[in-house]
Amino acid sequence: MTESVTRTLEVPGAVLHYDVRQAEGGTAPALLMIGTPMDATGFSGLLGHFQDRTVVTYDPRGIGRSPRTDGATESTPELHAEDLHRLIDALGAGPVDIFASSGGAVNGLALVARHPEQVRTLVAHEPPAAQALPDREEALAAVADIRRTYERDGFGPAMVKFIALSSLRGEIPADFAERPVASPAEFGLPAEDDGSRGDPLFAQNLVPCTHHVPDFEALRAAPTRVVIGVGAESEGELAHRAGLAVAERLGTKPVTFPSHHGGFLDGTMGMKGDPDGFAATLREVLTA
């Protein structure tokens, strides 16, 4: 694999920055690694495991190095899907394989539903597709409460509630918004409100991502192989349960990956999974 080359792509409303690590002589399709609201740096633990193929990472619109130019505050999965569509076109490398994590998995599903000819295999790891859950009303109400908390109190209090929701095991209680929560300081988060309201998670992506309804009919009809992944250590959590629900709607069997929701992380972002084991499972899935 050659050194990473950073390129830019102007799309309606944003300028995307993406990184290409070219594999010389490789025959496998290019592999895109995508997340949301995580940027390209989150995949550092996986890159070294795929030196035999071209790997592309990017910062989604409004995140990291990819500024928005339209003044909008929210980014829908459909909008991210069109960005990815244009990125794959710019690469001239389709159809590609995609590993998609969390919100990126929701965006990947939207991409396949709209442009299935561009994707050979999509591995969608723990998409937080709350609309697919039996307790969707409670889950979406909890998300709405987190958004209101962010607008009212800022980042720290909202992140505390987000951690509580994303780590809760089992169905979401109807009284989630009224339950007591820890202080931001207990998590090392800022307790003071700095007045900013442009956070990539809370302002831009949380509500559109979780409220998105995948087009299951289009996904089932697509020539793309869609594989849903779930974490071995995240059973019962919202994103894990949503992944199982999406796989059931697709009529497929989910694949269990080592570790948790961020099982591919190498610790550089504070959270550590099992990137070696995760990469081995991902390679098995991609070459199956």
GROMACS .gro file of C-alpha atoms in nm:
model
  288
    1MET     CA    1   0.000   0.000   0.000
    2THR     CA    2   0.130   0.344  -0.094
    3GLU     CA    3   0.125   0.648   0.132
    4SER     CA    4  -0.211   0.814   0.182
    5VAL     CA    5  -0.304   1.084  -0.070
    6THR     CA    6  -0.562   1.341   0.041
    7ARG     CA    7  -0.802   1.478  -0.219
    8THR     CA    8  -1.103   1.708  -0.214
    9LEU     CA    9  -1.439   1.684  -0.386
   10GLU     CA   10  -1.688   1.965  -0.415
   11VAL     CA   11  -2.046   1.843  -0.372
   12PRO     CA   12  -2.363   2.050  -0.337
   13GLY     CA   13  -2.336   2.221   0.000
   14ALA     CA   14  -1.997   2.090   0.111
   15VAL     CA   15  -1.634   2.018   0.028
   16LEU     CA   16  -1.542   1.659   0.109
   17HIS     CA   17  -1.189   1.559   0.205
   18TYR     CA   18  -1.096   1.198   0.145
   19ASP     CA   19  -0.783   0.984   0.169
   20VAL     CA   20  -0.676   0.720  -0.082
   21ARG     CA   21  -0.423   0.449   0.004
   22GLN     CA   22  -0.349   0.280  -0.326
   23ALA     CA   23  -0.254  -0.087  -0.336
   24GLU     CA   24  -0.025  -0.165  -0.624
   25GLY     CA   25  -0.131  -0.465  -0.828
   26GLY     CA   26  -0.431  -0.552  -0.615
   27THR     CA   27  -0.733  -0.709  -0.783
   28ALA     CA   28  -0.995  -0.669  -0.508
   29PRO     CA   29  -1.240  -0.377  -0.531
   30ALA     CA   30  -1.154  -0.058  -0.349
   31LEU     CA   31  -1.264  -0.067   0.014
   32LEU     CA   32  -1.437   0.238   0.160
   33MET     CA   33  -1.447   0.275   0.538
   34ILE     CA   34  -1.717   0.516   0.649
   35GLY     CA   35  -1.865   0.640   0.974
   36THR     CA   36  -2.082   0.921   1.104
   37PRO     CA   37  -2.023   1.132   1.303
   38MET     CA   38  -1.676   0.975   1.314
   39ASP     CA   39  -1.426   1.104   1.061
   40ALA     CA   40  -1.147   0.921   0.876
   41THR     CA   41  -0.914   0.909   1.178
   42GLY     CA   42  -1.136   0.652   1.350
   43PHE     CA   43  -1.030   0.377   1.109
   44SER     CA   44  -0.657   0.392   1.186
   45GLY     CA   45  -0.673   0.056   1.364
   46LEU     CA   46  -0.801  -0.121   1.051
   47LEU     CA   47  -0.586   0.030   0.777
   48GLY     CA   48  -0.279  -0.183   0.836
   49HIS     CA   49  -0.483  -0.501   0.800
   50PHE     CA   50  -0.584  -0.426   0.439
   51GLN     CA   51  -0.260  -0.328   0.272
   52ASP     CA   52  -0.335  -0.563  -0.017
   53ARG     CA   53  -0.621  -0.350  -0.144
   54THR     CA   54  -0.694   0.017  -0.209
   55VAL     CA   55  -0.860   0.171   0.097
   56VAL     CA   56  -1.048   0.501   0.100
   57THR     CA   57  -1.159   0.694   0.407
   58TYR     CA   58  -1.331   1.030   0.423
   59ASP     CA   59  -1.466   1.299   0.652
   60PRO     CA   60  -1.845   1.328   0.600
   61ARG     CA   61  -1.992   1.669   0.535
   62GLY     CA   62  -1.975   1.901   0.833
   63ILE     CA   63  -1.725   1.675   1.012
   64GLY     CA   64  -1.350   1.708   1.049
   65ARG     CA   65  -1.191   1.853   0.735
   66SER     CA   66  -1.512   1.861   0.528
   67PRO     CA   67  -1.683   2.197   0.582
   68ARG     CA   68  -2.041   2.265   0.485
   69THR     CA   69  -2.093   2.552   0.245
   70ASP     CA   70  -2.473   2.562   0.247
   71GLY     CA   71  -2.530   2.692   0.600
   72ALA     CA   72  -2.756   2.397   0.680
   73THR     CA   73  -2.748   2.242   1.026
   74GLU     CA   74  -2.868   1.885   0.966
   75SER     CA   75  -2.733   1.608   0.744
   76THR     CA   76  -2.973   1.332   0.643
   77PRO     CA   77  -2.869   0.979   0.545
   78GLU     CA   78  -3.000   1.056   0.195
   79LEU     CA   79  -2.767   1.355   0.173
   80HIS     CA   80  -2.471   1.149   0.293
   81ALA     CA   81  -2.567   0.878   0.041
   82GLU     CA   82  -2.552   1.126  -0.245
   83ASP     CA   83  -2.212   1.246  -0.121
   84LEU     CA   84  -2.088   0.886  -0.125
   85HIS     CA   85  -2.238   0.835  -0.471
   86ARG     CA   86  -2.037   1.130  -0.601
   87LEU     CA   87  -1.723   1.016  -0.415
   88ILE     CA   88  -1.736   0.670  -0.573
   89ASP     CA   89  -1.786   0.834  -0.912
   90ALA     CA   90  -1.481   1.051  -0.851
   91LEU     CA   91  -1.273   0.747  -0.760
   92GLY     CA   92  -1.366   0.576  -1.086
   93ALA     CA   93  -1.337   0.251  -0.893
   94GLY     CA   94  -1.688   0.115  -0.868
   95PRO     CA   95  -1.839  -0.112  -0.772
   96VAL     CA   96  -1.666  -0.089  -0.435
   97ASP     CA   97  -1.681  -0.273  -0.104
   98ILE     CA   98  -1.787  -0.068   0.199
   99PHE     CA   99  -1.734  -0.117   0.569
  100ALA     CA  100  -1.972   0.119   0.745
  101SER     CA  101  -1.995   0.185   1.117
  102SER     CA  102  -2.282   0.324   1.324
  103GLY     CA  103  -2.435   0.628   1.150
  104GLY     CA  104  -2.216   0.543   0.853
  105ALA     CA  105  -2.397   0.209   0.835
  106VAL     CA  106  -2.731   0.391   0.806
  107ASN     CA  107  -2.580   0.608   0.532
  108GLY     CA  108  -2.445   0.298   0.357
  109LEU     CA  109  -2.789   0.139   0.355
  110ALA     CA  110  -2.930   0.458   0.203
  111LEU     CA  111  -2.658   0.452  -0.063
  112VAL     CA  112  -2.731   0.091  -0.163
  113ALA     CA  113  -3.104   0.163  -0.178
  114ARG     CA  114  -3.037   0.454  -0.418
  115HIS     CA  115  -2.729   0.343  -0.611
  116PRO     CA  116  -2.690  -0.035  -0.574
  117GLU     CA  117  -2.476  -0.064  -0.888
  118GLN     CA  118  -2.193   0.120  -0.708
  119VAL     CA  119  -2.152  -0.127  -0.421
  120ARG     CA  120  -2.050  -0.493  -0.442
  121THR     CA  121  -2.063  -0.566  -0.067
  122LEU     CA  122  -2.182  -0.346   0.219
  123VAL     CA  123  -2.088  -0.449   0.571
  124ALA     CA  124  -2.312  -0.234   0.792
  125HIS     CA  125  -2.196  -0.265   1.153
  126GLU     CA  126  -2.457  -0.178   1.417
  127PRO     CA  127  -2.667   0.079   1.232
  128PRO     CA  128  -2.867   0.274   1.496
  129ALA     CA  129  -3.183   0.242   1.286
  130ALA     CA  130  -3.424   0.307   1.571
  131GLN     CA  131  -3.725   0.300   1.339
  132ALA     CA  132  -3.673  -0.076   1.297
  133LEU     CA  133  -3.707  -0.145   1.671
  134PRO     CA  134  -4.027  -0.273   1.835
  135ASP     CA  135  -3.981   0.007   2.093
  136ARG     CA  136  -3.924   0.270   1.823
  137GLU     CA  137  -4.153   0.527   1.984
  138GLU     CA  138  -3.965   0.517   2.313
  139ALA     CA  139  -3.627   0.516   2.138
  140LEU     CA  140  -3.712   0.815   1.920
  141ALA     CA  141  -3.857   1.001   2.218
  142ALA     CA  142  -3.528   0.946   2.402
  143VAL     CA  143  -3.336   1.082   2.103
  144ALA     CA  144  -3.563   1.386   2.094
  145ASP     CA  145  -3.495   1.442   2.464
  146ILE     CA  146  -3.119   1.433   2.402
  147ARG     CA  147  -3.158   1.689   2.124
  148ARG     CA  148  -3.363   1.917   2.352
  149THR     CA  149  -3.101   1.879   2.624
  150TYR     CA  150  -2.830   1.982   2.379
  151GLU     CA  151  -3.024   2.287   2.263
  152ARG     CA  152  -3.100   2.389   2.621
  153ASP     CA  153  -2.786   2.295   2.814
  154GLY     CA  154  -2.510   2.228   2.562
  155PHE     CA  155  -2.268   1.946   2.485
  156GLY     CA  156  -2.181   1.798   2.827
  157PRO     CA  157  -2.532   1.726   2.958
  158ALA     CA  158  -2.641   1.598   2.616
  159MET     CA  159  -2.345   1.360   2.595
  160VAL     CA  160  -2.424   1.218   2.939
  161LYS     CA  161  -2.775   1.132   2.819
  162PHE     CA  162  -2.641   0.996   2.492
  163ILE     CA  163  -2.405   0.763   2.679
  164ALA     CA  164  -2.694   0.650   2.898
  165LEU     CA  165  -2.911   0.574   2.593
  166SER     CA  166  -2.646   0.406   2.378
  167SER     CA  167  -2.522   0.183   2.661
  168LEU     CA  168  -2.864   0.088   2.796
  169ARG     CA  169  -2.937  -0.281   2.748
  170GLY     CA  170  -3.292  -0.381   2.666
  171GLU     CA  171  -3.593  -0.185   2.551
  172ILE     CA  172  -3.593   0.190   2.606
  173PRO     CA  173  -3.814   0.294   2.900
  174ALA     CA  174  -4.093   0.541   2.836
  175ASP     CA  175  -3.966   0.759   3.121
  176PHE     CA  176  -3.610   0.786   2.986
  177ALA     CA  177  -3.625   1.167   2.985
  178GLU     CA  178  -3.723   1.182   3.354
  179ARG     CA  179  -3.460   0.940   3.482
  180PRO     CA  180  -3.172   1.084   3.685
  181VAL     CA  181  -2.837   1.105   3.510
  182ALA     CA  182  -2.478   1.153   3.617
  183SER     CA  183  -2.309   1.490   3.603
  184PRO     CA  184  -2.087   1.566   3.303
  185ALA     CA  185  -1.788   1.596   3.535
  186GLU     CA  186  -1.817   1.227   3.628
  187PHE     CA  187  -1.739   1.146   3.263
  188GLY     CA  188  -1.471   1.411   3.226
  189LEU     CA  189  -1.707   1.620   3.015
  190PRO     CA  190  -1.750   1.997   3.031
  191ALA     CA  191  -2.025   2.102   3.269
  192GLU     CA  192  -2.032   2.462   3.148
  193ASP     CA  193  -2.225   2.552   2.834
  194ASP     CA  194  -1.993   2.726   2.587
  195GLY     CA  195  -2.287   2.842   2.378
  196SER     CA  196  -2.191   2.654   2.061
  197ARG     CA  197  -2.461   2.450   1.887
  198GLY     CA  198  -2.286   2.301   1.585
  199ASP     CA  199  -2.178   1.962   1.717
  200PRO     CA  200  -2.160   1.698   1.438
  201LEU     CA  201  -2.347   1.442   1.648
  202PHE     CA  202  -2.611   1.640   1.832
  203ALA     CA  203  -2.682   1.923   1.589
  204GLN     CA  204  -2.624   1.753   1.254
  205ASN     CA  205  -2.671   1.378   1.255
  206LEU     CA  206  -2.836   1.227   1.562
  207VAL     CA  207  -3.200   1.295   1.476
  208PRO     CA  208  -3.187   1.238   1.097
  209CYS     CA  209  -2.986   0.917   1.141
  210THR     CA  210  -3.203   0.752   1.405
  211HIS     CA  211  -3.529   0.864   1.241
  212HIS     CA  212  -3.433   0.733   0.897
  213VAL     CA  213  -3.648   0.447   0.767
  214PRO     CA  214  -3.439   0.215   0.546
  215ASP     CA  215  -3.592   0.125   0.210
  216PHE     CA  216  -3.605  -0.248   0.279
  217GLU     CA  217  -3.781  -0.328  -0.048
  218ALA     CA  218  -3.503  -0.160  -0.249
  219LEU     CA  219  -3.234  -0.320  -0.033
  220ARG     CA  220  -3.377  -0.670  -0.078
  221ALA     CA  221  -3.399  -0.616  -0.454
  222ALA     CA  222  -3.045  -0.477  -0.487
  223PRO     CA  223  -2.766  -0.686  -0.643
  224THR     CA  224  -2.544  -0.566  -0.359
  225ARG     CA  225  -2.455  -0.817  -0.091
  226VAL     CA  226  -2.562  -0.651   0.236
  227VAL     CA  227  -2.417  -0.794   0.557
  228ILE     CA  228  -2.528  -0.662   0.896
  229GLY     CA  229  -2.267  -0.681   1.173
  230VAL     CA  230  -2.322  -0.669   1.548
  231GLY     CA  231  -2.077  -0.662   1.837
  232ALA     CA  232  -2.015  -0.964   2.058
  233GLU     CA  233  -2.003  -0.741   2.366
  234SER     CA  234  -2.288  -0.503   2.284
  235GLU     CA  235  -2.583  -0.740   2.303
  236GLY     CA  236  -2.899  -0.563   2.414
  237GLU     CA  237  -2.777  -0.213   2.329
  238LEU     CA  238  -2.981   0.003   2.093
  239ALA     CA  239  -2.748  -0.017   1.792
  240HIS     CA  240  -2.701  -0.394   1.836
  241ARG     CA  241  -3.076  -0.451   1.861
  242ALA     CA  242  -3.136  -0.227   1.561
  243GLY     CA  243  -2.879  -0.424   1.362
  244LEU     CA  244  -3.062  -0.748   1.440
  245ALA     CA  245  -3.392  -0.589   1.342
  246VAL     CA  246  -3.252  -0.463   1.011
  247ALA     CA  247  -3.106  -0.806   0.930
  248GLU     CA  248  -3.443  -0.967   1.003
  249ARG     CA  249  -3.619  -0.725   0.768
  250LEU     CA  250  -3.361  -0.803   0.499
  251GLY     CA  251  -3.403  -1.177   0.552
  252THR     CA  252  -3.035  -1.225   0.628
  253LYS     CA  253  -2.831  -1.361   0.917
  254PRO     CA  254  -2.621  -1.102   1.105
  255VAL     CA  255  -2.250  -1.158   1.157
  256THR     CA  256  -2.105  -1.119   1.506
  257PHE     CA  257  -1.784  -0.917   1.520
  258PRO     CA  258  -1.541  -0.916   1.813
  259SER     CA  259  -1.577  -0.653   2.085
  260HIS     CA  260  -1.835  -0.375   2.105
  261HIS     CA  261  -1.996  -0.098   1.898
  262GLY     CA  262  -1.653   0.049   1.828
  263GLY     CA  263  -1.476  -0.285   1.809
  264PHE     CA  264  -1.237  -0.171   1.534
  265LEU     CA  265  -1.100   0.123   1.737
  266ASP     CA  266  -0.736   0.109   1.840
  267GLY     CA  267  -0.759   0.342   2.139
  268THR     CA  268  -0.639   0.659   1.969
  269MET     CA  269  -0.986   0.807   2.015
  270GLY     CA  270  -1.008   0.703   2.379
  271MET     CA  271  -1.218   0.391   2.326
  272LYS     CA  272  -1.042   0.063   2.250
  273GLY     CA  273  -1.183  -0.246   2.088
  274ASP     CA  274  -1.016  -0.546   1.928
  275PRO     CA  275  -0.901  -0.413   1.589
  276ASP     CA  276  -0.698  -0.724   1.507
  277GLY     CA  277  -0.986  -0.963   1.566
  278PHE     CA  278  -1.232  -0.723   1.407
  279ALA     CA  279  -1.021  -0.694   1.092
  280ALA     CA  280  -0.991  -1.071   1.064
  281THR     CA  281  -1.370  -1.109   1.076
  282LEU     CA  282  -1.416  -0.825   0.828
  283ARG     CA  283  -1.175  -0.987   0.584
  284GLU     CA  284  -1.361  -1.319   0.612
  285VAL     CA  285  -1.691  -1.145   0.539
  286LEU     CA  286  -1.554  -0.950   0.242
  287THR     CA  287  -1.396  -1.256   0.084
  288ALA     CA  288  -1.685  -1.496   0.150
   0.00000   0.00000   0.00000
